[in-house]
Short mmCIF file of C-alpha atoms and ligand atoms in Angstrom, two decimals:
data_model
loop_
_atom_site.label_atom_id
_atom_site.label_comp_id
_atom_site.label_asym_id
_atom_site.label_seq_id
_atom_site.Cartn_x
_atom_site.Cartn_y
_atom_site.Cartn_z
CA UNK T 25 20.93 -26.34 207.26
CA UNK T 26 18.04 -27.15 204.65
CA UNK T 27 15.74 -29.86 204.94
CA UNK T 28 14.52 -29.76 201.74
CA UNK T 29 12.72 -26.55 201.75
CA UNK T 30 12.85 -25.96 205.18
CA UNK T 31 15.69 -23.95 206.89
CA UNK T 32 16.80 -24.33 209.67
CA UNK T 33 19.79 -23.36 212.29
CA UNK T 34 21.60 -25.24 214.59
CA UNK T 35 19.53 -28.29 214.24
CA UNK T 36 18.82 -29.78 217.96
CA UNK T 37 16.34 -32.57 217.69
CA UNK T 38 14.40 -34.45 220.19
CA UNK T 39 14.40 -37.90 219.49
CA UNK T 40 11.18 -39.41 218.79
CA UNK T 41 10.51 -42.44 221.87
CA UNK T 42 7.40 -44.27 221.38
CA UNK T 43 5.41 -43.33 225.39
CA UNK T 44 7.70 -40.79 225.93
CA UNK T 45 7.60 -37.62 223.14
CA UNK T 46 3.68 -36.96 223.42
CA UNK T 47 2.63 -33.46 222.52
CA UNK T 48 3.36 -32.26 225.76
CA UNK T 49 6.42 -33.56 226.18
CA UNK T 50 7.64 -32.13 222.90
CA UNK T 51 5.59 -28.65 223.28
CA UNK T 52 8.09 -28.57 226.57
CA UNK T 53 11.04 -29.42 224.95
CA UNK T 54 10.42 -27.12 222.35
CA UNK T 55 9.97 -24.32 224.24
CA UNK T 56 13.37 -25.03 225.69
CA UNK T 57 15.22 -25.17 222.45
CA UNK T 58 14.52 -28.32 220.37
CA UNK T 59 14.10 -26.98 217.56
CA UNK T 60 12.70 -29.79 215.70
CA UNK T 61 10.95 -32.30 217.18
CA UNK T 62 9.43 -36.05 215.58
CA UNK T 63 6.19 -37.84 217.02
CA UNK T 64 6.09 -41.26 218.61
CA UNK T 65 5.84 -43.95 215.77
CA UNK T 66 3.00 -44.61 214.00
CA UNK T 67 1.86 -47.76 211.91
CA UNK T 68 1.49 -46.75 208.45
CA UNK T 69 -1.40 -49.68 208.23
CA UNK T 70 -2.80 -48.49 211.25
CA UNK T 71 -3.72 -44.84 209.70
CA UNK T 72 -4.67 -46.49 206.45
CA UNK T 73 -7.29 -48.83 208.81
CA UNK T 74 -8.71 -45.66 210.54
CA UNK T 75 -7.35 -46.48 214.29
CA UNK T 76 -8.11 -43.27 216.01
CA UNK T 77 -5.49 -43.91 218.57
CA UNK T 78 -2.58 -44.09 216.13
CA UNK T 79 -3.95 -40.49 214.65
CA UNK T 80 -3.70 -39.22 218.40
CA UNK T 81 -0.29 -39.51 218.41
CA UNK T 82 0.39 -37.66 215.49
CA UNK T 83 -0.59 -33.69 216.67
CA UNK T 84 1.42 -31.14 215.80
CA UNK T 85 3.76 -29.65 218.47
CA UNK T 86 4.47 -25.39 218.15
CA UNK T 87 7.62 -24.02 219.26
CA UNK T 88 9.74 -26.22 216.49
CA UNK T 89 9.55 -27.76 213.11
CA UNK T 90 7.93 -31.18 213.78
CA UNK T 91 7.61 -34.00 211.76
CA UNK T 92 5.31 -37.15 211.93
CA UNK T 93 7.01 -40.35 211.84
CA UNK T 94 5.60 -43.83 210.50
CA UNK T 95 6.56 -46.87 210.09
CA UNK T 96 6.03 -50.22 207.83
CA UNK T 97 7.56 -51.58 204.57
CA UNK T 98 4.67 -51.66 202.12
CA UNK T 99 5.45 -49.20 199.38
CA UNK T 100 2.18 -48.33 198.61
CA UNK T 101 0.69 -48.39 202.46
CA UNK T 102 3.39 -46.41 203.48
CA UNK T 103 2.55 -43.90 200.96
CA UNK T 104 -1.15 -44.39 201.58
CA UNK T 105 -0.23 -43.59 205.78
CA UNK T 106 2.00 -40.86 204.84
CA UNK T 107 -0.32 -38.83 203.07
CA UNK T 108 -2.78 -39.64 206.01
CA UNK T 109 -0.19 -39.05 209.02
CA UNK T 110 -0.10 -35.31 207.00
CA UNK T 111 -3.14 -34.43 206.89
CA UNK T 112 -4.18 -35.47 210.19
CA UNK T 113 -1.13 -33.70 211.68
CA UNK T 114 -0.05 -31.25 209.55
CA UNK T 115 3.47 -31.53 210.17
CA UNK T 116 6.39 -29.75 208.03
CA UNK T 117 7.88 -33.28 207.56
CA UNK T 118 7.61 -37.12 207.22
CA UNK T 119 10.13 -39.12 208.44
CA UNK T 120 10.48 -43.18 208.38
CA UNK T 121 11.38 -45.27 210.87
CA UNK T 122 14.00 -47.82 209.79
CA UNK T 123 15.65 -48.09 213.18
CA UNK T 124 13.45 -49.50 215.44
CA UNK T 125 15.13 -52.46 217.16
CA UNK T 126 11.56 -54.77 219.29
CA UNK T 127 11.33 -58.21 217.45
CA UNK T 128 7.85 -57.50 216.99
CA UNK T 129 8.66 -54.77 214.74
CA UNK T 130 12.19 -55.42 213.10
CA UNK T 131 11.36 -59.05 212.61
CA UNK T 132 8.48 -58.29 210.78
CA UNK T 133 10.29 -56.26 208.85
CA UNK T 134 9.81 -52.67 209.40
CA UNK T 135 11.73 -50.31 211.98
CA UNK T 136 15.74 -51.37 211.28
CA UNK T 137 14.52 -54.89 209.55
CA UNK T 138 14.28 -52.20 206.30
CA UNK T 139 18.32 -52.22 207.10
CA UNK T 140 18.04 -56.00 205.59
CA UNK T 141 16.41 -55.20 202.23
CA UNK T 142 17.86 -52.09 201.22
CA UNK T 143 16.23 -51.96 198.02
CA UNK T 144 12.90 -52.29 199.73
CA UNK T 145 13.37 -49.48 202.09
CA UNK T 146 14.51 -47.31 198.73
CA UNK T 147 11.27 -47.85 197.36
CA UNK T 148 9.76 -46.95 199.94
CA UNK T 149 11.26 -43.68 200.18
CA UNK T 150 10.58 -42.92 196.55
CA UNK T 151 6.87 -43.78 197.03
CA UNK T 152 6.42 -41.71 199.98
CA UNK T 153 8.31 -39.01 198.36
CA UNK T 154 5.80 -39.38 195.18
CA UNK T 155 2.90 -39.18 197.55
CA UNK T 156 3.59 -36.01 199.45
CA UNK T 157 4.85 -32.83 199.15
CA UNK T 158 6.67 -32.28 202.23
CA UNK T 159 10.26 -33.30 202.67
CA UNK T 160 10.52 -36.90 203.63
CA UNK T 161 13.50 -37.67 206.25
CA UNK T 162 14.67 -40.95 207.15
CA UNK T 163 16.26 -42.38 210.58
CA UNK T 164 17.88 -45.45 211.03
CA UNK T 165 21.01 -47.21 212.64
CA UNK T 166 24.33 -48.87 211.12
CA UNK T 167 22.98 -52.12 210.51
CA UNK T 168 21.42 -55.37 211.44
CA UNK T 169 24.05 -56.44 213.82
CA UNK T 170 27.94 -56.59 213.70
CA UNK T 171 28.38 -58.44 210.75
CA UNK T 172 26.21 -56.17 208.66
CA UNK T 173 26.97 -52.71 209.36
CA UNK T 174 25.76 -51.68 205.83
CA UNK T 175 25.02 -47.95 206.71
CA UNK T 176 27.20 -46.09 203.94
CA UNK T 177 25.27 -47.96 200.98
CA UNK T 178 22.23 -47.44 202.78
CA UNK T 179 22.66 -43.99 202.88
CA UNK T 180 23.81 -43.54 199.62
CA UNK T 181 20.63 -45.11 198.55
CA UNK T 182 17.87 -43.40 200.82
CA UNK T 183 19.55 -39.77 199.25
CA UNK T 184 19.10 -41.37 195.54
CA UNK T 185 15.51 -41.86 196.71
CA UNK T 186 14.72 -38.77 197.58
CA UNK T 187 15.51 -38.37 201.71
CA UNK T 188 16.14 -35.10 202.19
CA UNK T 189 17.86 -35.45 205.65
CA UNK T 190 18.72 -38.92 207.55
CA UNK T 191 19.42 -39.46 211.18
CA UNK T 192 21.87 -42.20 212.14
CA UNK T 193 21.63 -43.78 215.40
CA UNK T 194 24.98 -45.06 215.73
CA UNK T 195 23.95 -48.83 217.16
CA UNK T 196 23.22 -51.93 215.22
CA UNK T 197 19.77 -53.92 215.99
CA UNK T 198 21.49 -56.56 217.99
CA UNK T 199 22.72 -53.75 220.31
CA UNK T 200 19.24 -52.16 221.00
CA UNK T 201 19.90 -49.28 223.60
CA UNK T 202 23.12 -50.68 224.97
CA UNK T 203 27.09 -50.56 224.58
CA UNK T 204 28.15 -47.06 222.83
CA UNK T 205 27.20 -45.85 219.89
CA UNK T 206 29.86 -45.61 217.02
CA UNK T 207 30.56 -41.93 216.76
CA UNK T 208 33.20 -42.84 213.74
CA UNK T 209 30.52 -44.88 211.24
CA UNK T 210 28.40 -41.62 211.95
CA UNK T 211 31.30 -39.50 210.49
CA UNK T 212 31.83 -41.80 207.72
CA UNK T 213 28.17 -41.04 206.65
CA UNK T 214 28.42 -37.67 207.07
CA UNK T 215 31.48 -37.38 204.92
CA UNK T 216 29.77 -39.06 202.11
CA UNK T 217 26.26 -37.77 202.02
CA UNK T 218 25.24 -34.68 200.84
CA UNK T 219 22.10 -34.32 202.52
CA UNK T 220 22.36 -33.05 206.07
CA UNK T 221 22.79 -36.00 208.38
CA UNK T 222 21.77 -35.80 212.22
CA UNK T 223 23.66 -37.79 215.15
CA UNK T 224 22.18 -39.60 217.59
CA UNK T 225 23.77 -41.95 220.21
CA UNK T 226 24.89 -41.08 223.88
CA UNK T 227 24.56 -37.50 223.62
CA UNK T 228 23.76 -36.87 227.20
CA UNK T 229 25.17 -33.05 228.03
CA UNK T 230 25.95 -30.25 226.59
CA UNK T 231 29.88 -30.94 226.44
CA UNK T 232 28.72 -34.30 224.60
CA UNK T 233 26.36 -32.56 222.04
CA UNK T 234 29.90 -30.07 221.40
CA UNK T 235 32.30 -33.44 221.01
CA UNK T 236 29.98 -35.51 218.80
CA UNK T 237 29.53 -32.74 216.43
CA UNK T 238 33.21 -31.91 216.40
CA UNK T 239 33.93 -35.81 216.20
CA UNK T 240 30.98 -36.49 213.55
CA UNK T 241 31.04 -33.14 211.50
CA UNK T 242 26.90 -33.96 211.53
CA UNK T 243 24.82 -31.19 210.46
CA UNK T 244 22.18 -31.62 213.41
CA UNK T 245 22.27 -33.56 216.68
CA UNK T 246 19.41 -35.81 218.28
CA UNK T 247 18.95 -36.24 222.03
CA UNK T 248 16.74 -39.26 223.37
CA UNK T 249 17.31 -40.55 227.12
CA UNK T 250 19.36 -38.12 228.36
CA UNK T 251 15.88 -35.89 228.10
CA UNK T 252 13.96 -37.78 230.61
CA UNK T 253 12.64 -35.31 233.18
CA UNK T 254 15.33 -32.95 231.68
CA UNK T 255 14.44 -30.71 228.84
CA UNK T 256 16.67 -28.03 230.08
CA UNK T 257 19.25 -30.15 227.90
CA UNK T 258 18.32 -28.50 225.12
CA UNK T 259 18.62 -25.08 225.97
CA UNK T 260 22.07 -25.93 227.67
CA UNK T 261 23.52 -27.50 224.59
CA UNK T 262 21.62 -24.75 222.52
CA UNK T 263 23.62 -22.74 224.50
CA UNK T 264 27.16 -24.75 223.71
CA UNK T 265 26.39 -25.16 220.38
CA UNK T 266 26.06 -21.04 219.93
CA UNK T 267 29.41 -20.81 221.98
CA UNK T 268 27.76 -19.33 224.66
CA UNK T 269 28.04 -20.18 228.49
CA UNK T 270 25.99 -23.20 229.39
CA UNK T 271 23.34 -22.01 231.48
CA UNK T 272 22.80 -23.91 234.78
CA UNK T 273 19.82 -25.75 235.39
CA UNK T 274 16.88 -24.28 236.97
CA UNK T 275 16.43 -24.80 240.89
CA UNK T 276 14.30 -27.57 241.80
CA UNK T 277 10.78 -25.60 242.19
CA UNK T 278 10.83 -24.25 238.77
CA UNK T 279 11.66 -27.93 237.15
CA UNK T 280 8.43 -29.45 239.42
CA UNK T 281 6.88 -25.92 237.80
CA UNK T 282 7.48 -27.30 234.41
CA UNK T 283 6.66 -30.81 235.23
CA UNK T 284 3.52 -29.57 236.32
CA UNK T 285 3.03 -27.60 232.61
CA UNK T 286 3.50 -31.01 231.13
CA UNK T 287 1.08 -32.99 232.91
CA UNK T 288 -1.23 -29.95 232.39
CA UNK T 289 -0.80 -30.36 228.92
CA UNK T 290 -0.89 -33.78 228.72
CA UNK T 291 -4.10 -33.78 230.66
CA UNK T 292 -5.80 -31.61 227.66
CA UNK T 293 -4.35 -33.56 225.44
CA UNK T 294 -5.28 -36.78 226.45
CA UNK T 295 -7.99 -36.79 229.59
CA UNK T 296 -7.14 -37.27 233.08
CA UNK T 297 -6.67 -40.92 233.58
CA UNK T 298 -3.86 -41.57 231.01
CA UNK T 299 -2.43 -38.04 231.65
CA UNK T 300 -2.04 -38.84 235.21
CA UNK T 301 -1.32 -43.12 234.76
CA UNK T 302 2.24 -41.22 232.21
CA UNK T 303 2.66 -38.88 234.87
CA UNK T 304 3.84 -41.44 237.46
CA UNK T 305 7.03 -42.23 235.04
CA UNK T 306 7.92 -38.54 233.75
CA UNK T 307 7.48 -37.31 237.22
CA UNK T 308 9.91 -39.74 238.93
CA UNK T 309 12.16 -39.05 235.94
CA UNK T 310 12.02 -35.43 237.29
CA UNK T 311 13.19 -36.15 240.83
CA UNK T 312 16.00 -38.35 239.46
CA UNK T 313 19.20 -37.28 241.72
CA UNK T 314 17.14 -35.39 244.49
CA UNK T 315 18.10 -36.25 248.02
CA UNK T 316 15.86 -37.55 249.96
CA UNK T 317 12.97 -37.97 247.41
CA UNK T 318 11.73 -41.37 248.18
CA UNK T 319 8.60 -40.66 250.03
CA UNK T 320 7.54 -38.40 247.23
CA UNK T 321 8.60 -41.15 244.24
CA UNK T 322 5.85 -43.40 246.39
CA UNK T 323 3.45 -40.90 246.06
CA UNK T 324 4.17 -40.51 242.27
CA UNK T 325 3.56 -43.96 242.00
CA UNK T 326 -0.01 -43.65 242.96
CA UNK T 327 -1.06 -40.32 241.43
CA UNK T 328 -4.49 -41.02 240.30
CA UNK T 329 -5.79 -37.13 239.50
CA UNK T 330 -4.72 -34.25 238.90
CA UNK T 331 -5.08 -33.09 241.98
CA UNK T 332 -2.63 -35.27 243.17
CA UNK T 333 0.04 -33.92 241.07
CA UNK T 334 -0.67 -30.24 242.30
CA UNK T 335 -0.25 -31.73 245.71
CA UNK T 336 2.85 -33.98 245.10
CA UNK T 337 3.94 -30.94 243.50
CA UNK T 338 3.33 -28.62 246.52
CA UNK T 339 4.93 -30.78 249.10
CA UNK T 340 8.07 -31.36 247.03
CA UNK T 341 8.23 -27.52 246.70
CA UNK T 342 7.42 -26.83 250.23
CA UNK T 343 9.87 -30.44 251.74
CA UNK T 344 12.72 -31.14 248.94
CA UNK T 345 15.30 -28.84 247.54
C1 LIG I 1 11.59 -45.65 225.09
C2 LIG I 1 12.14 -45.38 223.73
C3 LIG I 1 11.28 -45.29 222.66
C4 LIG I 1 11.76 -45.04 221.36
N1 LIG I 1 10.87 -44.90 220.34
C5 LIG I 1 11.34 -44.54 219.10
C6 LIG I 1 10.43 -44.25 218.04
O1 LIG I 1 9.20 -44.30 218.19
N2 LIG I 1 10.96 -43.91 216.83
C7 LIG I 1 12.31 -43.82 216.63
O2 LIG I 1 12.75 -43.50 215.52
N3 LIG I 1 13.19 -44.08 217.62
C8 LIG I 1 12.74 -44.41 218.85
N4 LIG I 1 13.63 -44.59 219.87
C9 LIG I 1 15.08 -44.36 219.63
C10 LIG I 1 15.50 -42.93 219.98
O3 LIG I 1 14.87 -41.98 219.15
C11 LIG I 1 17.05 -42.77 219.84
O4 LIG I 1 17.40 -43.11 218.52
C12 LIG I 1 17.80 -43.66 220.80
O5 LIG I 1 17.27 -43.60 222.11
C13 LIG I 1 19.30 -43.30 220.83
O6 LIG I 1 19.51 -41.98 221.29
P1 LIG I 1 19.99 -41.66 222.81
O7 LIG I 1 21.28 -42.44 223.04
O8 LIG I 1 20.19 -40.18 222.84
O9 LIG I 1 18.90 -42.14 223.72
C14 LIG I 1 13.17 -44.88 221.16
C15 LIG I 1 14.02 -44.99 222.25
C16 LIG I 1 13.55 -45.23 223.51
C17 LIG I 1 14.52 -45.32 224.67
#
């Protein structure tokens, strides 16, 4: 698969998730078979005002082609914040964000309220497209709500503009994260576009990565949830994808092992304090299904330094199996 320029095989993405896919996250992930990965969102009026947090987010993972999402519907801002998101980051791709569901965001307009002015959210695209020369990907979801599932004209109309891949999250706005995503309206895309389209939606194993790209015919797959605390999903459906045997996941030591990496890295990344305040929720996400984990999941809740995580680490190791 091409995404514009840049190839690449078996597409396996990691679903961007605003205070979940920092750079250590992905750099994890990555290493265990995303092979593209997409920043947290960023406000594209954010970068063009300077805010040095909103840049933060935006570094560059190795191990997989990353791209550096924004979002906002100003034509001209979001070009502005695309150029900047670039050359702060410098990722291989910029992708929009015209799924995000929060009121605060959709109501306003941007994130999936792009869904409800169509010709808007093509502008967009062709201004961002204009304003850099990287391919610029789009991701968004069916539609509004029920009544206005208008993803196959909105599709048509972000490849007119100049997307060079698109990612369809197969929920409307009004379902946020719940019910189950429409593998079928996915398809339907698919069938009609001829840019490569990724799925996304309730792929949570290996065995569903295989049936929702039989089902959808996508030319990529995105994983978000089901990576919580389990990046060894990628290199399991890697794995089915390649028709090879899944590979079981590692014993419990090694996972805390990488857990550990990605505070480590998060902790160089981003200081102590918020390194370890994140920790708390990736490393319960870790233990999730582990017997008898509950006196450690307190002590996660309070880990303060980073000594504390080489400590909860140690006792899990040495206690929990
Ligand atoms: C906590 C959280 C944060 C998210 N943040 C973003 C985001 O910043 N940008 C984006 O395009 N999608 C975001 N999403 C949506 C996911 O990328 C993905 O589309 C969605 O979770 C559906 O995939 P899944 O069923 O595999 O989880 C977020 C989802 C979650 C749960």
């Amino acid at each position: 698969m091409q995404i514009g320029t840049i190839k690449v095989d078996n597409p396996l993405v990691l679903g961007p998730m605003a205070g979940v896919t920092d750079w250590a996250f992905r750099t994890v992930c990555a290493q265990l078979g995303a092979n593209i990965t997409v920043t947290e969102m960023v406000s594209s009026r954010a970068l063009v005002y300077k805010d040095k947090k909103s840049a933060a987010l935006l570094r560059k993972n190795t191990g997989s082609i990353c791209g550096a999402q924004i979002f906002g519907n100003n034509p001209q801002i979001m070009a502005q914040g695309a150029q900047l998101a670039l050359e702060i980051s410098g990722c291989d791709f910029l992708d929009i964000n015209m799924g995000c569901p929060m009121p605060k965001i959709a109501n306003s307009g941007d994130g999936c309220g792009l869904m409800r002015t169509p010709e808007l959210a093509a502008e967009i695209v062709s201004a961002v497209v204009k304003a850099v020369d990287v391919p610029v990907t789009v991701k968004c979801r069916l539609g509004w709500d029920r009544g206005s599932i208008n993803v196959l004209d909105f599709a048509k109309r972000m490849e007119d503009s100049g997307a060079a891949m698109l990612t369809v999250h197969g929920r409307t706005r009004s379902m946020l994260y719940s019910g189950k995503a429409d593998w079928d309206m996915i398809a339907a895309v698919k069938k009609q576009c001829t840019i490569p389209v990724i799925a996304n939606g309730d792929i949570d194993s290996a065995e569903a990565a295989l049936k929702c790209r039989k089902w959808t015919g996508a030319d990529g797959l995105m994983i978000g949830r089901a990576t919580f605390g389990n990046p060894w999903i990628f290199q399991q459906t890697a794995a089915a994808l390649q028709g090879q045997e899944v590979p079981e996941r590692p014993l419990l030591a090694q996972r805390v092992a990488v857990a550990v990496e990605q505070f480590t890295l998060a902790h160089e990344d981003k200081g102590e304090h918020i390194a370890c305040l994140e920790a708390r929720k990736h490393f319960a996400w870790y233990l999730r299904g582990v017997a008898y984990a509950n006196y450690y999941k307190e002590q996660i809740s309070q880990i303060k330094t980073m000594d504390d995580v080489h400590r909860i680490a140690e006792g899990i190791c040495r206690d929990l199996q």
